[in-house]
XYZ file of C-alpha atoms in Angstrom:
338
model
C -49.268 54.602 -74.413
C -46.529 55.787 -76.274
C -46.091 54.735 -80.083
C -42.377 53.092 -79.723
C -43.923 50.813 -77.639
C -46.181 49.407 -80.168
C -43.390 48.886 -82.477
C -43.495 44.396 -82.288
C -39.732 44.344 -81.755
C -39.849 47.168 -78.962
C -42.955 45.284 -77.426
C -41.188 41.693 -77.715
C -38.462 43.283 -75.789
C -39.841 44.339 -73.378
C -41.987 41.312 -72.658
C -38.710 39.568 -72.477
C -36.980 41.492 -70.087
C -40.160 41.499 -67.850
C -39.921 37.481 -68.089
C -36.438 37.998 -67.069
C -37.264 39.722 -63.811
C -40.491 38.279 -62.669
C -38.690 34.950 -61.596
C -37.475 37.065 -59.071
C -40.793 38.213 -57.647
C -41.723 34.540 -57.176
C -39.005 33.885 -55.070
C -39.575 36.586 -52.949
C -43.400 35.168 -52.800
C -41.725 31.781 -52.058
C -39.509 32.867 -48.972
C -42.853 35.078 -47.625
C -45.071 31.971 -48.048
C -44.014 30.223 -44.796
C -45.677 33.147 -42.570
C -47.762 35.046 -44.541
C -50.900 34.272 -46.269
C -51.345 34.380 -50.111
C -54.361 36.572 -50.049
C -52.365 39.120 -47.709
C -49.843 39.222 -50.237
C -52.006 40.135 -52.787
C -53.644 42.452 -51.547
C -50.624 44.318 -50.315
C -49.303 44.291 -53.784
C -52.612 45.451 -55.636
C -53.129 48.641 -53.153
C -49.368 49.312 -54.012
C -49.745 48.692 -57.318
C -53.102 50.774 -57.530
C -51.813 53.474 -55.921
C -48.878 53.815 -58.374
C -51.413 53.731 -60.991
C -53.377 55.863 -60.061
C -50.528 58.701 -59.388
C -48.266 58.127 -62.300
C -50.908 56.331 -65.050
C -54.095 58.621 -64.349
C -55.854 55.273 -63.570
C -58.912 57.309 -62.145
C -59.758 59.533 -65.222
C -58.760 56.568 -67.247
C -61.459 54.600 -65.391
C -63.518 57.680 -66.028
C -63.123 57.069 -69.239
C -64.072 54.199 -69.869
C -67.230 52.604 -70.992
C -68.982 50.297 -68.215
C -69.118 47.529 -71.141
C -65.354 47.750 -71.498
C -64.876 47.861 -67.735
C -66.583 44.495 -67.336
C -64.568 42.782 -70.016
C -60.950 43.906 -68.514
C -62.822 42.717 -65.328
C -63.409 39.832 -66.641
C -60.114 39.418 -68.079
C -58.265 40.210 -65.037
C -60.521 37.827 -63.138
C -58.595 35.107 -65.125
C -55.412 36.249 -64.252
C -56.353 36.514 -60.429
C -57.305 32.525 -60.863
C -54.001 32.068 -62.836
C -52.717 33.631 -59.726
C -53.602 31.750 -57.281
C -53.285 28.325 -58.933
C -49.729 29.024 -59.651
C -49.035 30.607 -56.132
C -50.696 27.962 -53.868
C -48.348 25.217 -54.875
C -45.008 27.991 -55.015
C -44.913 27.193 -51.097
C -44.371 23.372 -51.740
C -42.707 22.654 -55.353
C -39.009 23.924 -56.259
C -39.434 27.005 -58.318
C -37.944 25.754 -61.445
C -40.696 23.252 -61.607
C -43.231 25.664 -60.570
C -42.449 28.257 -63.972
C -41.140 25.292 -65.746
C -44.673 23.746 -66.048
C -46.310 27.051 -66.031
C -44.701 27.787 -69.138
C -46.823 25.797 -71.394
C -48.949 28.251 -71.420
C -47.670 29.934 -74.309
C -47.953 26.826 -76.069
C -51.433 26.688 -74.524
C -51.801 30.157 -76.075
C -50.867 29.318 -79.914
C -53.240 26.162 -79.510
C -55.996 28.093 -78.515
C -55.737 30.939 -80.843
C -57.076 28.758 -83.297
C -60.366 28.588 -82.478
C -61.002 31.172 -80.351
C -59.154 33.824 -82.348
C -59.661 32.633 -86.087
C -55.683 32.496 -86.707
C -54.391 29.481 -88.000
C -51.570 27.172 -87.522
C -50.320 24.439 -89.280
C -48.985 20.936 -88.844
C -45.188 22.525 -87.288
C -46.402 24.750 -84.541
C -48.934 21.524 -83.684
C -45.993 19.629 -83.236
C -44.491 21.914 -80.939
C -47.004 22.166 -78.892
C -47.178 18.142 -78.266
C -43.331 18.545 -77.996
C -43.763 21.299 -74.845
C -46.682 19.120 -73.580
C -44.483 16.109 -73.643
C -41.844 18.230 -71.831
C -44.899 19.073 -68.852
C -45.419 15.313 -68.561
C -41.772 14.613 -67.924
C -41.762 17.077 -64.974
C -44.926 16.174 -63.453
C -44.639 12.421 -64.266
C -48.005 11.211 -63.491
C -48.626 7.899 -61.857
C -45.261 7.645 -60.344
C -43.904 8.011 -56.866
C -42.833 11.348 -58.078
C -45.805 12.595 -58.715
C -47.597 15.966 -56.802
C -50.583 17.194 -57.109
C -49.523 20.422 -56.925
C -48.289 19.855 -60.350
C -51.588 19.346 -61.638
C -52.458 22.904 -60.536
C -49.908 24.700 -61.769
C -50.900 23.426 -65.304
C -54.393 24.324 -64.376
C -52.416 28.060 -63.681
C -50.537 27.552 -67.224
C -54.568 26.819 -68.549
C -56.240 30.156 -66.605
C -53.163 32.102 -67.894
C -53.556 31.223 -71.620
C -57.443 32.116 -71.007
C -56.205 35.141 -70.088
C -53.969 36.683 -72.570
C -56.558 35.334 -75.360
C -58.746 37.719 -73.961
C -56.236 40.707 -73.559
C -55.642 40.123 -77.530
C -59.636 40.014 -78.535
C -59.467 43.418 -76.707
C -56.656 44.981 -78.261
C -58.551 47.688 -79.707
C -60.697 48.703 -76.018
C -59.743 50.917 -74.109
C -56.282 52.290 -73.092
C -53.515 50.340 -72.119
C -53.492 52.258 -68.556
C -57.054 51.411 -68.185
C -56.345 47.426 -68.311
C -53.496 47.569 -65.758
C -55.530 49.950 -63.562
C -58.263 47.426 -63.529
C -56.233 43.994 -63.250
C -55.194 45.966 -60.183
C -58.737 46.508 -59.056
C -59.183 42.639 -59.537
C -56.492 41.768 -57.355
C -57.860 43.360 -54.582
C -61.402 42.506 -54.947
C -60.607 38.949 -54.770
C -57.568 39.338 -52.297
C -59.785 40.981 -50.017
C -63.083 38.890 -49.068
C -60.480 36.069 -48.925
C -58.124 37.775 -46.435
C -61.309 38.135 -44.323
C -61.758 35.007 -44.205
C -58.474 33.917 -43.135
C -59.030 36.283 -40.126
C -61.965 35.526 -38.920
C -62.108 31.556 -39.681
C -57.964 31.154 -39.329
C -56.859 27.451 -40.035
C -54.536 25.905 -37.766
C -51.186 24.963 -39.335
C -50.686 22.218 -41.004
C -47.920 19.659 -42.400
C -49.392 20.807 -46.043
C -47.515 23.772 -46.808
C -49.617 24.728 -49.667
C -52.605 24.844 -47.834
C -51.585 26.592 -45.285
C -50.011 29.594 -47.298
C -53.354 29.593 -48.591
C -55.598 29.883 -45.444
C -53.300 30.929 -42.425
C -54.252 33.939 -40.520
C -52.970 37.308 -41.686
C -50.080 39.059 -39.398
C -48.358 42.111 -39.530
C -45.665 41.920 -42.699
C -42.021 42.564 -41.166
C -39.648 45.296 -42.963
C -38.124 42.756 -45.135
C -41.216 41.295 -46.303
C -42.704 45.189 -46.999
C -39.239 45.327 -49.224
C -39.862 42.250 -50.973
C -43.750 42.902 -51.617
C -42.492 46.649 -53.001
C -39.698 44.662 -55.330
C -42.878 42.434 -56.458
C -45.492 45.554 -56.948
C -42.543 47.309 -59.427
C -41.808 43.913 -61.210
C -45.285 42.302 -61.796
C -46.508 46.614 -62.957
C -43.667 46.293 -65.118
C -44.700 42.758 -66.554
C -48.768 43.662 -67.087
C -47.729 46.563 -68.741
C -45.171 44.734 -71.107
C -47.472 41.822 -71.342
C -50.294 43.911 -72.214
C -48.880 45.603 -74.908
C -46.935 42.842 -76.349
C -50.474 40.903 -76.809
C -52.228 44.536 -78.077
C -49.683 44.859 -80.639
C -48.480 41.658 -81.883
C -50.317 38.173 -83.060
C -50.569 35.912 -80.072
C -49.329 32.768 -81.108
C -45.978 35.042 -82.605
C -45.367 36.456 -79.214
C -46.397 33.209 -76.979
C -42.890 31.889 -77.318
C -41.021 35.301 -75.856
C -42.179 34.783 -72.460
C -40.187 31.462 -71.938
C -37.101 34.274 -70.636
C -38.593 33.329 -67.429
C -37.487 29.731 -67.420
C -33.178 29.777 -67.021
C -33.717 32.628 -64.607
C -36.016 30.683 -62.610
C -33.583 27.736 -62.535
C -30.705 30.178 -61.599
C -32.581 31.784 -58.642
C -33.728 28.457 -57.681
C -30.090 27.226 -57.039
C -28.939 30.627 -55.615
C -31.301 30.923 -52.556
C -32.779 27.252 -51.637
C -29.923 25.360 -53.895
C -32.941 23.221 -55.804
C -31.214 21.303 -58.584
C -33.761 20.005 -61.354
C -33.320 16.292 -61.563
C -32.348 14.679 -65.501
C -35.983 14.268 -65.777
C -36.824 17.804 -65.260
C -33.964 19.268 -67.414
C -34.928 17.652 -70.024
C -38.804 18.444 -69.580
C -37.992 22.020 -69.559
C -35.374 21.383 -72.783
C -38.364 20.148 -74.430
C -40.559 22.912 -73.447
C -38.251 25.495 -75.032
C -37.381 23.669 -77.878
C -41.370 23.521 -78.975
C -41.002 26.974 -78.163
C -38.013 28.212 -80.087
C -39.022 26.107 -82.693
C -42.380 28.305 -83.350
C -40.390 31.133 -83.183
C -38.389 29.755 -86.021
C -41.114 28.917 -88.405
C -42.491 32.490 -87.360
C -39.241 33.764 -89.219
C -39.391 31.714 -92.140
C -42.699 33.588 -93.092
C -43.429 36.777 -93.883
C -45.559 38.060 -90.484
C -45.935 41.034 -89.128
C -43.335 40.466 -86.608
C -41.098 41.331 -89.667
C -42.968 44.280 -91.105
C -42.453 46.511 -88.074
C -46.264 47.558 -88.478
C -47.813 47.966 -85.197
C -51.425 47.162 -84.377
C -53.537 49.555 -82.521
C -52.901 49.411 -79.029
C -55.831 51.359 -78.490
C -58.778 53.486 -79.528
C -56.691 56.762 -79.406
C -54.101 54.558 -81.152
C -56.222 53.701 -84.249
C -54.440 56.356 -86.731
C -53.559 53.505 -88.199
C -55.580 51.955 -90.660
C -53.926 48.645 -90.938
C -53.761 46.731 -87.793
C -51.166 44.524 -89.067
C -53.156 41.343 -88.433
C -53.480 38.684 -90.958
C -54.053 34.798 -91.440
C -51.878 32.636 -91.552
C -51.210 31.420 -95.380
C -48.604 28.455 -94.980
C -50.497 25.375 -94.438
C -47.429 24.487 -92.711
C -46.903 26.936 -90.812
């Protein structure tokens, strides 16, 4: 992967711009969920996806490459993001899309919690605070034990939870493999679980239902129509363009500093959310998400207060063949406060 890339203001760039267009691909997912099945879907957009990697990446050598203990770690890890997947999918088909990515996006939160103890950094009593403060903002949207309340809420966070799990595990392997190597294998992932699951859904197909959820989740497959081939290509370039961003961004910068550049997503979601089904979020729900940024913004904040490596412009090794240099530009966290 090419140095420039590695540079932590290049890489939170282009995470943010990826944030920026993925909205997008979940509203094409959203309009294709009332006739075709998830696991179709999926497995559509990992061959596609595949392929390109395997043309333009040199995903097979890469693979080649790389050692079979490595290979089942970036299996594992992509595992998690298949599960992140489908949690955050299932419930696309019945939820407004601004709630959908609104609640999803505690997971970077989720991510600077949990970098405490299962990466060693620390935070202090500030970016604790913002994380109640996004977790707060969660509750208001999915309101739980009122009349308002869905189910399908609960999963998404459980997709916000998976999705955290995930990009943990992309930073504990930022010095495995190649960059081209992870994506090539998330793809891999995708279609191993898509796959047995699509089977299923043709052999045992469900009738339809009044649960719209359910039923983008078991229906039989059929034969995508031009526009949906379109919208699935649209979705294979965006969601390459995201792992790849994503990837790097969490190879080459601390986790719980780059957690807070993926909340792009959120005003675009809300924006295409009006545009093609004109879904509104309610008070409740604006201010939910208002909280969820501020917790946010306000880590990146304290993030600039300090001296991090954000600031240095020191990247960390994206890679083995990246390891020339012999400061990763990872450190503790000193303020108490931070």
């Amino acid at each position: 992967m090419s140095g420039w890339m590695q540079r932590p203001f290049v890489a939170l760039g282009l995470l943010a711009l990826g944030m920026g267009i993925i909205p997008l691909n979940d509203a094409f997912i959203k309009l294709m969920s009332g006739h075709l099945p998830l696991a179709e879907i999926a497995l559509i957009r990992g061959v596609l996806a595949l392929a390109i990697m395997v043309v333009f990446a040199r995903g097979v050598s890469v693979l080649r490459a790389l050692p079979a203990r490595v290979f089942w770690q970036f299996f594992g890890r992509g595992m998690c993001l298949v599960l992140a997947m489908t949690l955050y999918f299932v419930p696309l088909g019945t939820l407004p899309l601004p709630t959908v990515i609104s609640i999803f996006f505690v997971s970077p939160l989720l991510i600077t919690l949990l970098s405490v103890p299962l990466l060693g950094e620390r935070i202090g009593i500030h970016r604790v605070l913002s994380v109640c403060l996004g977790l707060a903002g969660v509750l208001l949207i999915i309101r739980p034990g009122t009349a308002d309340f869905r189910i399908e809420s609960v999963i998404v966070f459980g997709a916000a939870l998976s999705y955290a799990l995930f990009q943990i595990w992309t930073r504990r392997l930022k010095g495995a493999g190649s960059l081209s190597a992870m994506v090539t294998v998330q793809q891999i992932c995708y279609i191993a679980a898509a796959l047995p699951m699509l089977l299923v859904n043709a052999v045992w197909p469900r009738p339809e239902t009044a649960n719209i959820s359910l039923d983008f989740l078991l229906r039989a497959p059929m034969m995508p129509t031009g526009q949906d081939m379109l919208f699935l290509g649209f979705c294979t370039l965006a969601v390459l363009f995201l792992s790849v961003a994503s990837s790097n961004a969490y190879r080459s910068v601390e986790a719980s500093i780059i957690a807070p550049f993926e909340y792009t997503a959120i005003p675009f979601a809300v924006i295409w959310g009006i545009l093609i089904w004109n879904e509104w979020p309610d008070a409740l729900s604006w201010g939910g998400m208002a909280m969820i940024l501020a917790g946010g913004f306000y880590t990146i904040y304290r993030e600039r207060a300090r001296d991090v490596d954000l600031m240095t412009g020191t990247p960390m090794p994206a890679s083995a063949s990246a390891s020339q240099a012999t400061d990763d530009g990872h450190h503790k966290d000193t303020d108490p406060d931070a």
